Amino acid sequence: MLTKRVRKHEAERGPNTHAGKRFAVALLALGVSLGIAACGGGGIESDSGSGNVETVKLQGKPSGDLTISNWPLYIDKQTVPDFEKATGVSVKYIEDINDNSEFLAKMQPLLADGQSGGRSMFVMTDWMAKKMYDLGYLQNLDKAGIPNVEKNLIPSLKHPDFDPNRDFSVPWQSGLTGLIVNTKLAPDVHSISDLFDPKYKGQVEMLTELRDTVPLVMLSMGINPDNATEDDWMAAIDKIKKAVDSGQIRRFSGNDYSRDLANGDAAAIIGWSGDAVQLQADNPDIQFRMPKEGCTFFSDNMVIPVGAPNPTAAEAFMNYVYDPKNQAQITAYNYYVTPVNGVKPILQKTAPAAAKSQLVFPTDQYTKNCVNEPTLEGGEEQRVTRAFEGVLNG
Amino acid sequence: MEAHAATLPAAPRNSIAARAWKWLRHNAVLIFGCLAIAYMLVPIGLIIVFSFNDPVGKFNFTWQGFTLEHWGNAFGISELTDALLVSLRLALFATLISTVLGTLAALAMVRYDFFGRRASNYLIVIPTATPEVVLGASLLSMFLIYGLALGFTSLLIAHVMFCISFVVIVVRSRLIGFDRSLEEAARDLGAGPFSTFLRVTLPLILPGVLSAALLAFALSIDDFVVSNFTAGTTVTFPLYIYGAAQRSIPVEIYVIATMLFAVTLIAMGVTVLQQRRAERLAAVRPQQEGE
Amino acid sequence: MSALRRRLIPYGLLGPGILWLILFFVVPMYFMGRLSLETGVFPTFQFDWHFANYTDALSAYGTQFLRAFEYSAAATIIALLIAYPLAYAIAFRGGKWKNAMLLAVVAPFFTTYLIRTLAWETILSDHSIVVDTLRTMGLVADDGRLLATQWAVIAGLTYNFLPFMILPIYASLERLDEDLIEAAKDLYASASKAFVRVTLPLSMPGVVAGTLLTFIPATGDYINAQFLGGTGQAMIGNVIQSLYLKQTDYPQAAALSFILMATMLAVVFVYIRFAGSEALMGDEAGRG
């Protein structure tokens, strides 16, 4: 029986009898297919995202089921069960977001139709939250349901450019994009420019995320990302391309730079602050370094999509994690910048290392040169993305 | 004529070295085969070993110590277990549907000559010649234009689609050369066509059908590319691994992979034993078709 | 039963399967074709016979196409060199271990593609045992590496598609009547001549099937390039994935997919024409 597990690739050739018949069959099949296809419509060809944005309608106390989508390994194990116990809401927590654009691509048919696939809340980075909002895929929040957010959101995140009144987004975690270095292999790397030093050829990695990598390179070229023109973007991308062609950059990665750093395959990379601390457990030589030119801030935000089945419970969850007590647990696990005020004193008792860390509670001095992730829109976005992806897939 | 003494090899030449060399030459292929199999099992070995790793941090890249903890907690990560269950359910349904459809199609292709047979043959074979990225992308195109929600259903549709072709090919190769005399005998004894199929044909082609089903199951569980395009936000096991691999590889993934490997080894071992039994029984009875 | 019913039986049997394939393989191809002629910015696209998508795609991504062919051709050849002796060993020297060996060949298939590739990432990392050994042997430069180079990608492709090469060749060899080889030997052919004149030609159906089943999926693959490759190893599959899921440039992605598929079909038909249909039908011509 095992011997018969043949996969044979068969195609018949033979004398051209029945040629006319075969042609007729093909035509018939084509006709049937076209007939079916003709009844298509809607979907991506329809115009979506127009007019009014809904606001969440709260309905009394939170109850029922809540489905949340988030990035992998972005929450500790206790928060969700604790929330369930505190509110009686039954939570389904899915970790199916790996990339902002991929998530949009996958969700788009649903969202355009006013549905969210069962999700009441998901977490998107600033620029994608804005993009989705502009497309009409998100709801405005009812601030009455999230008093803790009003009270405890740190001032620097209260009025971001992309959502000046925090109408539709609430930060989940914030972070710094900068250098992560293996101090043994690359002791002298202190700036983005150092990444282009031929001494480290083949040991440098950068992020696949356009808005993390290119602004940092722009900073190293003396360009302020907030004022960057399309030509500035292209110039920075060109500099990266040259580094790729010369073999300076080993690869572009997402979070999986962790493996290369831990192994010693990479010596210095552009990475995210929260990972650096985790990596030290695997290799104590690994450290986050604030680049001399500055860093970029990023924020991942909780948003409520159109068609959310249980927005009341979603807002309750947002409110819950903005209680410093609960947030402290999450912060101690993630080591990212917490958007909630009042967490530091709690951590000083429960996780003093986190309380002291510049990565979790960065001082203004530490981040004096840091900028927010710049925005790109419309045709400019398409062209810049295409150019960058061209370098990634060169 | 008697051999000249000078032509006989001197005793020391028929030495161990010469015999060893001869043994080597004779068994070269087999040795190569064993080395090749060892090569194929290297990553599996790594996976099994690392399933016992005890890393301090989030990452499972360097060996840090032996522990059985993750084996005890194999199903502890709920997202991982959920994804695994989705994959198993998907594979089960996809296997069922594609095996039934494929077997019936194979029967038609092998036993009947009819108008459209050649075109059908092309249609069945071409999906196997299409790169997965194209299969996934075209399905996504269709689902997008129709505005259909992506999820378990779209996954199932996709999986059945790429499995059918393989099922047909496997069952067909089993059917070719099938001895019809048994079926004719059954009919001579008064059995109707349906009953003949159930009682005579099906049991005899069952090994082929089962291997086709096994193949379909394997293809479905292992599929990543087509699923990535058509899953929407449903998470199958390979998709979970892809996502998680970005952040860290919890040891539990290695544990489950080892389990999958072990379970399939056992399942296939059982089928092999089954076959041995069937062969032994067939050897006792007079010569029958069925191999 | 009536003659009409008898004539309808094959259609009844074949119908559901073919219908499924038409609905979910042929029709999607049509839609992909339609998408490939549209333009616009996500998420609104309009159909306007925009054939420029095809020419743009070819000029922008010709390198990745060629690279994909190179890598998968290399992987196919290496796989053939490994698989043929292995299949031969199992078929003719396996004896009672035959099925166990087949199990060993196929079982790794069940640990999921991604995990196997990730395992290779660890095995081939710059300072692993394997790579250090290769360095001492001189196969890898002292300051060189295997991971994030084309060799790692080719190695990954070879490994992942090896079962697709082994099984058809094995099936072909297994059907071989050993009496034929005996006869050749009786006629004073040496072992190697018997192999070249008897075994090899009779196993061609398996070889053809195996090479096609390896080359075609390997060309469209992107996982190996993503995990085992670095900069400069992106294959056409990576580009298609990026266009669909990262850039949401569906028309361009659809055009590229079509070009890939058309090229693959061309390869298949050329190959079959070259190898001859007898090579595929083998001893089944005339049966069934």
Tab-separated table of C-alpha atoms in Angstrom, chain A residues 1-2 4-12 14-15 17 21-22 25 36-37 39-45 71-74 93-96 98 102-103 106-110 113 119 254-256 258-259 262-263 275 278-279 281-282 333 336, chain B residues 55-59 61-62 64 79 115-119 121-122 125 128-129 144-150 166 169-170 172-174 176 207-208 211 214-215 228 232-235 239-240 242-249 268 271-272 275 291:
chain	number	residue	atom	x	y	z
A	1	MET	CA	0.000	0.000	0.000
A	2	LEU	CA	2.749	2.402	0.859
A	4	LYS	CA	1.436	2.593	-4.220
A	5	ARG	CA	1.667	6.132	-2.972
A	6	VAL	CA	2.434	7.208	-6.451
A	7	ARG	CA	1.931	10.668	-7.594
A	8	LYS	CA	2.079	10.547	-11.287
A	9	HIS	CA	2.021	13.507	-13.488
A	10	GLU	CA	-0.034	12.429	-16.428
A	11	ALA	CA	-0.997	14.310	-19.492
A	12	GLU	CA	-2.163	12.686	-22.597
A	14	GLY	CA	-1.963	11.406	-28.916
A	15	PRO	CA	-3.208	11.635	-32.443
A	17	THR	CA	-8.624	12.948	-33.238
A	21	LYS	CA	-14.748	17.893	-29.773
A	22	ARG	CA	-12.050	18.991	-27.373
A	25	VAL	CA	-15.598	21.105	-24.472
A	36	ILE	CA	-20.639	32.110	-12.995
A	37	ALA	CA	-18.119	34.883	-12.952
A	39	CYS	CA	-22.650	37.132	-11.295
A	40	GLY	CA	-19.789	38.601	-9.327
A	41	GLY	CA	-19.767	42.067	-7.998
A	42	GLY	CA	-19.311	44.141	-4.921
A	43	GLY	CA	-16.264	43.399	-2.866
A	44	ILE	CA	-13.189	45.420	-3.560
A	45	GLU	CA	-14.578	47.210	-6.537
A	71	TRP	CA	-0.130	40.825	18.279
A	72	PRO	CA	1.514	37.687	19.596
A	73	LEU	CA	3.055	37.692	23.032
A	74	TYR	CA	1.929	41.174	23.916
A	93	TYR	CA	-8.139	36.532	22.925
A	94	ILE	CA	-6.670	35.813	19.486
A	95	GLU	CA	-3.094	36.555	18.519
A	96	ASP	CA	-3.516	36.774	14.776
A	98	ASN	CA	1.558	39.877	12.574
A	102	GLU	CA	-1.398	42.035	6.138
A	103	PHE	CA	-4.113	42.409	8.714
A	106	LYS	CA	-7.209	40.176	5.260
A	107	MET	CA	-9.873	42.175	7.053
A	108	GLN	CA	-10.707	44.552	4.254
A	109	PRO	CA	-13.537	42.563	2.627
A	110	LEU	CA	-15.241	42.228	5.961
A	113	ASP	CA	-19.075	45.310	4.425
A	119	ARG	CA	-13.962	41.016	16.764
A	254	GLY	CA	10.344	41.413	11.862
A	255	ASN	CA	10.672	40.302	15.450
A	256	ASP	CA	12.658	37.322	14.282
A	258	SER	CA	15.831	37.913	18.001
A	259	ARG	CA	17.190	34.629	16.770
A	262	ALA	CA	20.864	35.584	20.267
A	263	ASN	CA	22.967	33.393	18.004
A	275	ASP	CA	12.616	42.869	22.886
A	278	GLN	CA	13.859	39.777	26.851
A	279	LEU	CA	16.897	38.966	24.785
A	281	ALA	CA	17.926	36.514	29.288
A	282	ASP	CA	19.273	34.542	26.329
A	333	TYR	CA	5.804	41.264	31.116
A	336	TYR	CA	7.473	48.374	26.587
B	55	PRO	CA	15.036	28.320	28.024
B	56	VAL	CA	15.083	31.166	30.476
B	57	GLY	CA	13.792	33.809	28.110
B	58	LYS	CA	11.094	33.927	25.466
B	59	PHE	CA	13.236	32.320	22.849
B	61	PHE	CA	17.309	29.033	20.131
B	62	THR	CA	20.073	27.869	22.398
B	64	GLN	CA	19.840	25.758	28.121
B	79	GLU	CA	-3.933	30.004	21.117
B	115	PHE	CA	-16.739	12.744	-24.128
B	116	GLY	CA	-14.652	15.243	-22.193
B	117	ARG	CA	-12.354	12.656	-20.664
B	118	ARG	CA	-9.190	14.185	-21.960
B	119	ALA	CA	-10.208	17.708	-20.950
B	121	ASN	CA	-7.703	14.850	-17.272
B	122	TYR	CA	-6.023	18.164	-17.969
B	125	VAL	CA	-3.700	17.603	-13.360
B	128	THR	CA	-0.717	20.170	-9.289
B	129	ALA	CA	1.336	22.100	-11.809
B	144	LEU	CA	-12.406	39.607	-2.770
B	145	ILE	CA	-14.369	40.377	-5.893
B	146	TYR	CA	-17.375	38.530	-4.555
B	147	GLY	CA	-16.938	40.192	-1.207
B	148	LEU	CA	-16.996	36.791	0.464
B	149	ALA	CA	-15.837	36.560	4.038
B	150	LEU	CA	-12.592	34.709	4.493
B	166	PHE	CA	-3.721	14.374	-5.683
B	169	ILE	CA	-3.847	10.660	-9.195
B	170	VAL	CA	-3.157	8.241	-6.358
B	172	ARG	CA	-6.097	6.196	-10.410
B	173	SER	CA	-2.692	4.579	-10.275
B	174	ARG	CA	-4.206	2.016	-7.978
B	176	ILE	CA	-5.014	0.859	-13.387
B	207	PRO	CA	-5.541	0.607	0.366
B	208	GLY	CA	-5.208	3.055	-2.499
B	211	SER	CA	-3.184	6.281	1.030
B	214	LEU	CA	-3.552	10.078	4.143
B	215	LEU	CA	-1.867	12.185	1.503
B	228	ASN	CA	-2.085	32.393	4.322
B	232	GLY	CA	-8.729	35.716	6.582
B	233	THR	CA	-8.203	35.907	10.286
B	234	THR	CA	-8.783	32.261	11.120
B	235	VAL	CA	-5.580	30.836	12.519
B	239	LEU	CA	-0.306	30.127	10.455
B	240	TYR	CA	0.066	30.323	14.211
B	242	TYR	CA	4.348	31.739	11.284
B	243	GLY	CA	3.011	34.477	13.515
B	244	ALA	CA	4.605	33.245	16.678
B	245	ALA	CA	7.923	32.634	14.999
B	246	GLN	CA	8.201	36.367	14.590
B	247	ARG	CA	8.242	36.882	18.342
B	248	SER	CA	9.525	33.729	19.888
B	249	ILE	CA	9.088	30.016	19.581
B	268	MET	CA	1.664	4.594	9.407
B	271	THR	CA	-1.063	0.557	8.330
B	272	VAL	CA	2.185	-1.164	7.447
B	275	GLN	CA	-0.565	-4.565	5.044
B	291	GLU	CA	-1.119	-6.812	-4.358
